[in-house]
Short mmCIF file of C-alpha atoms in Angstrom, two decimals:
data_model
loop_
_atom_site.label_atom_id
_atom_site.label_comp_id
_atom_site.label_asym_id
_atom_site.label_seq_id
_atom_site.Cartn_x
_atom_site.Cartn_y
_atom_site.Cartn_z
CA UNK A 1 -22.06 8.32 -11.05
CA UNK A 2 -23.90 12.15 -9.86
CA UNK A 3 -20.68 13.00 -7.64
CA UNK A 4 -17.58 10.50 -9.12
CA UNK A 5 -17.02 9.58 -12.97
CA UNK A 6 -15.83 5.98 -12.11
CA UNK A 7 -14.45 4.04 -9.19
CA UNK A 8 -11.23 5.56 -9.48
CA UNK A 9 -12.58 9.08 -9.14
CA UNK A 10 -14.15 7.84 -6.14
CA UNK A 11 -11.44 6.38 -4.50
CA UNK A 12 -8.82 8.97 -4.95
CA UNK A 13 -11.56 10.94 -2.80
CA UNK A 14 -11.78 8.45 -0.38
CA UNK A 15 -7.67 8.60 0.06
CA UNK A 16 -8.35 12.55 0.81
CA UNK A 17 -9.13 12.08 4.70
CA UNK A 18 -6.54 9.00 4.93
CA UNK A 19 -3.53 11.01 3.78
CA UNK A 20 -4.44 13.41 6.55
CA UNK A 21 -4.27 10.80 8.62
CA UNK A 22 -0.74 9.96 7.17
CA UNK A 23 0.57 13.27 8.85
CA UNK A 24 -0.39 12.14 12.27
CA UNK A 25 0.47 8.61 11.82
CA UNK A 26 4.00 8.51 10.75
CA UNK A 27 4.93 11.72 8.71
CA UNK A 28 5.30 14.09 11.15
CA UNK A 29 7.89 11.61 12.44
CA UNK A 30 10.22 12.18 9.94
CA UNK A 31 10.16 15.70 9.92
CA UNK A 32 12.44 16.20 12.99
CA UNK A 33 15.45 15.19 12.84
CA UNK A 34 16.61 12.06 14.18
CA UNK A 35 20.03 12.63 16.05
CA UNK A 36 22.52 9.51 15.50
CA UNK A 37 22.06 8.95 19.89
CA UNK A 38 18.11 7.49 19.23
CA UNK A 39 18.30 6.98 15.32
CA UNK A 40 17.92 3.29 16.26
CA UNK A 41 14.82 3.81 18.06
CA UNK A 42 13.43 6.31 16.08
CA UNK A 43 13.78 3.98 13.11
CA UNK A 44 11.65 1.40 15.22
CA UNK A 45 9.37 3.98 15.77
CA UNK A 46 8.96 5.42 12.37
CA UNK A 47 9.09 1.81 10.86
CA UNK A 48 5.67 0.60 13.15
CA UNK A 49 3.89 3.94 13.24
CA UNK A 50 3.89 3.58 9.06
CA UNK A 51 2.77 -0.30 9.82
CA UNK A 52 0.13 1.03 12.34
CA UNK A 53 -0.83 3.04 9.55
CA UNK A 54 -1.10 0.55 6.86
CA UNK A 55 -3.19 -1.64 9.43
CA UNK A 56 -5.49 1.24 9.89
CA UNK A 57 -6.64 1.81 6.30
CA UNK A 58 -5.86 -1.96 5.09
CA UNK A 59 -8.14 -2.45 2.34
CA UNK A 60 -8.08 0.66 0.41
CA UNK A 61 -4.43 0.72 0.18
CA UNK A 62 -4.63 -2.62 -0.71
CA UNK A 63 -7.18 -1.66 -3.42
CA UNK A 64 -4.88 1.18 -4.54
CA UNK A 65 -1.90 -1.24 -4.98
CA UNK A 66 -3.94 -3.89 -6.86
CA UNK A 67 -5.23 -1.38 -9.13
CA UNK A 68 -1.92 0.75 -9.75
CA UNK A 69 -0.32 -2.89 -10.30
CA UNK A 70 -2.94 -3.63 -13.07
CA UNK A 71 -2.49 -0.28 -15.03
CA UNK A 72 -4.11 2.07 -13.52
CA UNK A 73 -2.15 5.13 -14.39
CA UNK A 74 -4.22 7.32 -11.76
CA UNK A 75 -3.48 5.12 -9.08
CA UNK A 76 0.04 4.79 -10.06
CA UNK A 77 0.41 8.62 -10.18
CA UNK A 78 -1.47 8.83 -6.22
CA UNK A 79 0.58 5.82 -5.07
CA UNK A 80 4.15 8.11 -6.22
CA UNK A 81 2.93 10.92 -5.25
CA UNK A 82 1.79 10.29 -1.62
CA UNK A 83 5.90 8.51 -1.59
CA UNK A 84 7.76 11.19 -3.15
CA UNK A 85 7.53 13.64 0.06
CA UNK A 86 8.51 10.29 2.33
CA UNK A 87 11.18 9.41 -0.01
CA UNK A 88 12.77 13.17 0.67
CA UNK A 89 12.01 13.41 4.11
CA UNK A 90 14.35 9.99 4.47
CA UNK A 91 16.87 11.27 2.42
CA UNK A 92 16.74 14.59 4.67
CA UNK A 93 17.50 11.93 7.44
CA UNK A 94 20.33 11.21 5.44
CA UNK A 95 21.73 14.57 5.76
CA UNK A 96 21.52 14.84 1.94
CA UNK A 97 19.67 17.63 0.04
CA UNK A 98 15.69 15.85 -0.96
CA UNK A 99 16.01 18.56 -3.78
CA UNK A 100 18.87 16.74 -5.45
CA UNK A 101 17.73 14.53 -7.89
CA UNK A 102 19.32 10.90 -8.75
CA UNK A 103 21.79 11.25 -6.01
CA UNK A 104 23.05 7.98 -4.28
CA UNK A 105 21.31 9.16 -1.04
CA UNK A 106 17.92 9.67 -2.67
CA UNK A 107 18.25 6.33 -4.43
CA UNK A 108 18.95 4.46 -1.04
CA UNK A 109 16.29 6.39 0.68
CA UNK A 110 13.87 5.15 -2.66
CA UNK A 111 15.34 2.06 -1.62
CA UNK A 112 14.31 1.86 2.36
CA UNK A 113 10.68 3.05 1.34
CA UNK A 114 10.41 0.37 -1.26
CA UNK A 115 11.24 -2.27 1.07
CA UNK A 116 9.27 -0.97 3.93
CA UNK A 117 6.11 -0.28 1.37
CA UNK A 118 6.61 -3.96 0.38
CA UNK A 119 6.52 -5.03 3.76
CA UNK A 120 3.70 -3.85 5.50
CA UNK A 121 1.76 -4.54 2.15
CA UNK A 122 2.58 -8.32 2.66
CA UNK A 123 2.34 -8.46 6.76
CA UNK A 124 -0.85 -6.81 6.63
CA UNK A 125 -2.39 -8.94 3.51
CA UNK A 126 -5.62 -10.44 4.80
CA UNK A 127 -5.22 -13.47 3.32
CA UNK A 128 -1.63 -14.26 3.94
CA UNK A 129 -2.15 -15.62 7.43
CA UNK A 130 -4.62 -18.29 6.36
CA UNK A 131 -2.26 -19.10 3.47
CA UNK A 132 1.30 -19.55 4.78
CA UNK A 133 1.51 -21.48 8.21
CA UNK A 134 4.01 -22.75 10.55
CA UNK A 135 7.42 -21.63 10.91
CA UNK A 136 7.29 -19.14 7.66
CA UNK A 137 4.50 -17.75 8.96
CA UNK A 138 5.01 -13.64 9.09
CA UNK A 139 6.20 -12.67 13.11
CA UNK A 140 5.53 -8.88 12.47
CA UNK A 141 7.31 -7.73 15.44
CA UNK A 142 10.77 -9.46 14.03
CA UNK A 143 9.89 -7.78 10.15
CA UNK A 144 9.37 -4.16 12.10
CA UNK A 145 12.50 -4.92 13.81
CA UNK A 146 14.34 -5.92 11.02
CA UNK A 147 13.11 -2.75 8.51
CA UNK A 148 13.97 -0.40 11.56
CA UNK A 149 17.76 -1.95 10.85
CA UNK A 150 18.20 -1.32 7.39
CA UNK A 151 16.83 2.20 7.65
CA UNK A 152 19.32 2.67 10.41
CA UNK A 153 22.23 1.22 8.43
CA UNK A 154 21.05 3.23 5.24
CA UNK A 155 21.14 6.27 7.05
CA UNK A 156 23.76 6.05 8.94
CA UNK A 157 26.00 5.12 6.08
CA UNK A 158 24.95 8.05 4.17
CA UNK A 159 25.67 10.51 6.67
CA UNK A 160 28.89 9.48 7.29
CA UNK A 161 29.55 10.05 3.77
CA UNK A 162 27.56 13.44 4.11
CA UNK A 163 29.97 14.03 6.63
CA UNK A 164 33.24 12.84 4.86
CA UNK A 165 33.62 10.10 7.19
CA UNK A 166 33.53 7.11 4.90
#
């Protein structure tokens, strides 16, 4: 309590150095443009380096998830925030304008993040693996494969209509 007001306080400075890392990890991915000759694999790539990233700083992102899903307006306000550049940057993949608001492409690209969010938040639970066994157990390599796809498919759909082709 002489440097941070609550836990909350605290944390938000402990995200500081891990959004950083978020740049190297998988951001700077998105900001070149993926042509439609390796959008497949640059899906993949995209798609495992934000899993790799997830892995990496596990528990507090878990943390910030459990606490923006119990109210915490901070952490729900640092949670959108850190997507809302991610979110564009898709959308930008899109060929789409990010700086168009409530546009079908933005809402798809909303969409893809969601899911993938979702996804490495449940492959990389701790718990999960000693919980659900057998054949439903999570494969991670078939979930990365299978997010890649739908962010392919979403984007390519959306530039063809950015394109008049559809």
């Amino acid at each position: 309590y002489v440097y941070f007001s609550d836990l909350t306080e605290l944390l938000l400075a402990l995200f500081e150095p891990v959004m950083a890392d978020a740049d190297a990890m998988y951001m700077g991915k998105l900001v070149t443009f993926w042509p439609d000759e390796t959008l497949e694999a640059d899906c993949l790539s995209f798609v495992t380096s934000y899993f790799d990233f997830w892995s990496k700083h596990t528990q507090l992102l878990h943390l910030r998830h459990s606490m923006a899903e119990a109210g915490s307006r901070r952490m729900v306000k640092h949670r959108v925030e850190s997507a809302q550049p991610m979110v564009g940057l898709i959308a930008a993949q899109m060929e789409h304008d990010p700086d168009e608001h409530r546009t079908p492409a933005l809402g798809m690209a909303t969409v893809l993040f969601m899911g993938l969010d979702r996804m490495v938040a449940v492959t990389t639970h701790q718990v999960l693996p000693h919980v659900v066994e057998g054949r439903f157990r999570p494969h991670i390599e078939n979930f990365l494969k299978a997010e890649a796809r739908l962010f392919y498919h979403g984007i390519m759909d959306y530039r063809r209509i950015a394109r008049g082709e559809a």
